[in-house]
Structure formats: C-alpha cells, structure tokens
Amino acid sequence: IGIITAFMCVSMFYMTFYTMHYNTPIDQLKGKGRKAQWGMAIGMPLLYIWSAAIAPFGVLIYWLTTNIWSLLQTLWQVNRFPVAGSRAGEKKKARDLKKEIARRAKKGLPTLEEEEEARVIAEQEQKSVQGYQRVQPVRKKSKKKGK
C-alpha cells in the first residue's frame, strides 16, 4: 500500500509541477496564482497519503492508474497544444518553424525570409503605383422594398 501511495503522490506532484512550470505563461509565473498552484501541488499528494490509510486497495489501484493516465495525457497535451507565451509554447513555435523550413527546402519553395522580402517589395510597388491613399469603400445599391 505504501508503494502505491508513493507512486500516486509522485505522479500527481509531477503532473502539477510540469503543467505549472511548462504550460503557464511566463508572465504569470510570479504572484498569488503561482502560490495557489504550488499549494495544490503539495497539498493534494498529502491528502492522498491520508486517504490511502482508509481507502480500499482497489480504490488505490484505480487512483494510481488514473493519475498515470492523466500524467500521460498532460505530457501529450502540453507538447501538442501548449498555452501561448509559455515555455512549452516557445518550444513548439521553434519546432514548427524548423518543420516549415524543412518542408520548404524539400519542395523547393522560397524561404520564409525570401517570401517576406517579396511581400514587402510587392507592397512598396503597390504603394508607388496606387499611392498611400487607401481605396475608399463604395456603397452598394440596395433594392428598395415595395418598388
């Protein structure tokens, strides 16, 4: 029972710690919210220790498998769908950029820098031809009711 309880506590603590550390926006890592999350990361495993003494063995097995399954889901979710502005989000952005560069190189497409440069040149040419005045909207003629 002690080993299962220890695994439950470690898996829950690691899941909370991982989510808090990697999937929280960097600007929110300080303050009262972090203290509350840290309290939950410590408090919930301690509640497991207390409840393990009175819960049946089958419930402990269920909690352990649920914790491990939730931990695996959390690891996958943080890796695939991170919160913008978090450490995991920055890592995903770098991975996506690397994939896009490889995809463009494989297909023989222009690089991102070349594409941006071409867009800026086209925009400048359009402004030189059209001027800096935007095209004014034109009212559409609407059908009048009853006529």
Steps between C-alpha positions, in 0.01 A plus 500: 500500500788735578661456158173565317438808713851626427449450125165681519655794684800523268290478183254765619779732617692461174188560290418819691862616499542432126180683410585789729859528381469444125143587403448822695574829322833640614349826623265308733772294668519753783233613739207362692391257230834322513478473878154347474617250237803412708273444801287261293811323370607428858159468665330249271771231531488546878125436489576178310719384788217558748232343281716198412479386861121474490427418133466141373787358296296499178440873531874557539568302182231701322648831620849392397393402147295819469797710610736333256248532216445868585875556513545350153210711367652812654841430347341448157273804527775736613721375219237527226279790615697728731372828639627799304783680677606199707829313485330212322347751256843638414634149444205414274548820302866407444401143397237630258746747347756223453237278333389783271859574394557129426171477307587803288850370431363160399244649259737763364287790622651835598611540860294696748742793477481505119120483514485789748741704287287438188187604690662825614621578146154428354342723765742782419430466128127510564540815709713665232236425234191558711639753741461492875129576488289195571220410264182661627201272554218524250139464606310220336164586355233328701163392373223708649204318643169549330631616164 
